[in-house]
Amino acid sequence: MKAKGKASTAKAAAAKAKAPKAGKPVKAAPLSELLRVPEGERLDLSAYDSRSTPAGPANKAEALADLARMGERLADLQERLYAASTSGDRRRVLLVLQGMDTSGKGGTVKHVIGLFNPSGCRIKAFKAPTPEEQNHPFLWRIMKALPERGEIGIFDRSHYEDVLIARVRELVPRSQLGRRYGQINRFEKSLTHDGVTVIKCFLHISNEEQRGRLLERLDRPDKHWKFNPGDIDERALWPAYQEAYEIALERCSTEAAPWFVIPSDRKWYRNWAISKLLLEHLEALDPQYPKAGFDVEESRERLLNGE
């Protein structure tokens, strides 16, 4: 008991030593640190509040106003990223969106990617593999859809389907499934070595929120096209899917390509948080416009002289 008391005292002293002095402004932690899945730690999604708003605006109105401000900065950084690619800069961004049905993958594409110039984006929604895709290794179709240099790529679902639904529906032997986590980690690490910034977002919603969103689709004729009776069958597998996500996030949140858990019951926070993550990563890249490879003054003089 005494040893435990000494340990607690030591922890308290260490915390006090790290605490900022009174009156000294505290710099807010980047959102990427707050939402990042710790590498190598056990994950329990039930411990994550899907209605929380870490470091976010106070309400929807403030979030929309902040999004408008971020939009200008995001558009500028996107243009600089694309411009830099014309001079040989290989860097690009890949945003991976995963989540249960109705978690907002399509909504994120609409509201967040809408802040960018669409000509510089490459969007791919992955469905069930085609017969051709089934004849290749599971990463084959992913590699074909990667963003080119200077682009921002968005995956609505991704290679993680091959360790999620494949696990829940037992589509492959467990021994083969187990190897896929390592293959994914090596694949993503190779992407980062080739200039790809990988941002993986798990859109975390509650079971109750999903029920409400499915009911809304039934209540509105203009949403019927989004509903599939099979969605109800999938809800019965909710615990199995949560476990599959926990395993995937736990095994594949790496230094090179970490996972971020995005509380997504509040759509306005989901959109704000993913926009903020994109902004933080693009600012870290800090792409620059390339210098002119020609004589600017000579070209100006020629134009002024009527050529």
Coordinates of C-alpha atoms in Angstrom, one line a residue, residues 137-265:
P137 CA -4.7 -9.8 -54.7
F138 CA -7.0 -7.6 -52.6
L139 CA -4.7 -4.5 -52.8
W140 CA -4.7 -4.6 -56.7
R141 CA -7.8 -2.5 -57.1
I142 CA -6.6 -0.1 -54.4
M143 CA -3.3 0.6 -56.2
K144 CA -5.2 1.4 -59.4
A145 CA -7.2 4.1 -57.6
L146 CA -4.4 6.0 -55.8
P147 CA -4.1 9.7 -56.3
E148 CA -1.5 11.1 -58.7
R149 CA 1.1 13.5 -57.5
G150 CA -0.4 16.9 -56.5
E151 CA -3.8 15.3 -56.1
I152 CA -6.1 14.8 -53.0
G153 CA -7.5 11.3 -53.2
I154 CA -10.6 10.2 -51.2
F155 CA -11.6 6.6 -50.6
D156 CA -15.2 6.0 -49.6
R157 CA -14.5 2.6 -48.1
S158 CA -11.1 1.1 -48.9
H159 CA -8.8 -1.9 -48.6
Y160 CA -10.0 -2.2 -45.0
E161 CA -13.2 -3.8 -46.3
D162 CA -11.0 -6.9 -46.8
V163 CA -10.5 -7.2 -43.0
L164 CA -13.9 -5.9 -42.0
I165 CA -16.7 -7.5 -43.9
A166 CA -14.3 -10.3 -44.8
R167 CA -14.0 -11.0 -41.1
V168 CA -17.6 -10.6 -40.1
R169 CA -18.9 -12.7 -43.1
E170 CA -16.0 -15.1 -42.9
L171 CA -15.3 -14.7 -46.6
V172 CA -11.7 -15.9 -46.2
P173 CA -9.9 -18.3 -43.9
R174 CA -8.7 -16.7 -40.6
S175 CA -5.1 -17.5 -41.4
Q176 CA -5.3 -15.5 -44.6
L177 CA -7.2 -12.7 -42.8
G178 CA -4.5 -12.4 -40.2
R179 CA -1.8 -11.9 -42.8
R180 CA -3.7 -9.0 -44.4
Y181 CA -3.1 -6.6 -41.5
G182 CA 0.6 -6.9 -42.0
Q183 CA 0.2 -6.5 -45.8
I184 CA -1.9 -3.4 -45.2
N185 CA 0.7 -1.9 -42.9
R186 CA 3.6 -2.6 -45.4
F187 CA 1.5 -1.2 -48.2
E188 CA 0.7 2.0 -46.4
K189 CA 4.3 2.5 -45.3
S190 CA 5.4 2.2 -48.9
L191 CA 2.9 4.9 -49.9
T192 CA 4.3 7.3 -47.3
H193 CA 7.8 6.6 -48.7
D194 CA 6.5 7.6 -52.1
G195 CA 5.2 10.9 -50.9
V196 CA 1.6 10.0 -49.9
T197 CA 0.2 11.5 -46.7
V198 CA -2.4 8.9 -45.5
I199 CA -5.2 10.2 -43.4
K200 CA -7.5 7.4 -42.2
C201 CA -10.8 8.4 -40.5
F202 CA -13.2 6.0 -38.8
L203 CA -16.6 7.7 -38.6
H204 CA -17.8 6.6 -35.2
I205 CA -21.6 6.6 -34.7
S206 CA -23.8 4.9 -32.1
N207 CA -26.2 2.1 -32.7
E208 CA -29.1 4.4 -31.8
E209 CA -27.9 7.1 -34.2
Q210 CA -27.8 4.6 -37.0
R211 CA -31.3 3.5 -36.3
G212 CA -32.5 7.1 -36.5
R213 CA -30.8 7.8 -39.8
L214 CA -32.2 4.6 -41.3
L215 CA -35.7 5.6 -40.1
E216 CA -35.2 9.0 -41.7
R217 CA -34.5 7.3 -45.0
L218 CA -37.8 5.4 -44.7
D219 CA -39.7 8.5 -43.7
R220 CA -38.6 10.5 -46.7
P221 CA -39.4 9.4 -50.3
D222 CA -36.4 11.3 -51.6
K223 CA -34.2 9.1 -49.4
H224 CA -35.7 5.7 -50.3
W225 CA -33.0 5.2 -52.9
K226 CA -30.4 5.2 -50.1
F227 CA -32.2 2.4 -48.2
N228 CA -31.6 -1.3 -48.6
P229 CA -33.6 -3.8 -46.5
G230 CA -30.3 -5.6 -46.1
D231 CA -29.1 -2.7 -43.9
I232 CA -31.4 -4.1 -41.2
D233 CA -29.7 -7.5 -41.5
E234 CA -26.4 -5.8 -41.2
R235 CA -27.5 -4.1 -37.9
A236 CA -27.9 -7.5 -36.4
L237 CA -24.2 -7.9 -36.9
W238 CA -23.3 -4.6 -35.1
P239 CA -21.2 -6.3 -32.3
A240 CA -19.2 -8.3 -34.8
Y241 CA -18.5 -5.2 -36.9
Q242 CA -17.5 -3.2 -33.9
E243 CA -15.0 -5.9 -33.0
A244 CA -13.7 -6.1 -36.5
Y245 CA -13.1 -2.3 -36.5
E246 CA -11.4 -2.5 -33.1
I247 CA -9.0 -5.1 -34.4
A248 CA -8.3 -3.2 -37.7
L249 CA -7.8 0.1 -36.0
E250 CA -5.6 -1.5 -33.3
R251 CA -3.4 -3.4 -35.6
C252 CA -3.2 -0.8 -38.4
S253 CA -2.7 2.5 -36.5
T254 CA 1.0 3.1 -37.2
E255 CA 3.4 5.9 -37.0
A256 CA 3.4 6.1 -40.8
A257 CA -0.4 5.9 -41.2
P258 CA -2.3 6.4 -38.0
W259 CA -6.1 6.0 -37.6
F260 CA -8.3 8.8 -36.3
V261 CA -11.6 8.2 -34.5
I262 CA -14.1 10.9 -35.6
P263 CA -17.2 11.2 -33.3
S264 CA -19.9 11.4 -36.0
D265 CA -23.3 11.4 -34.4

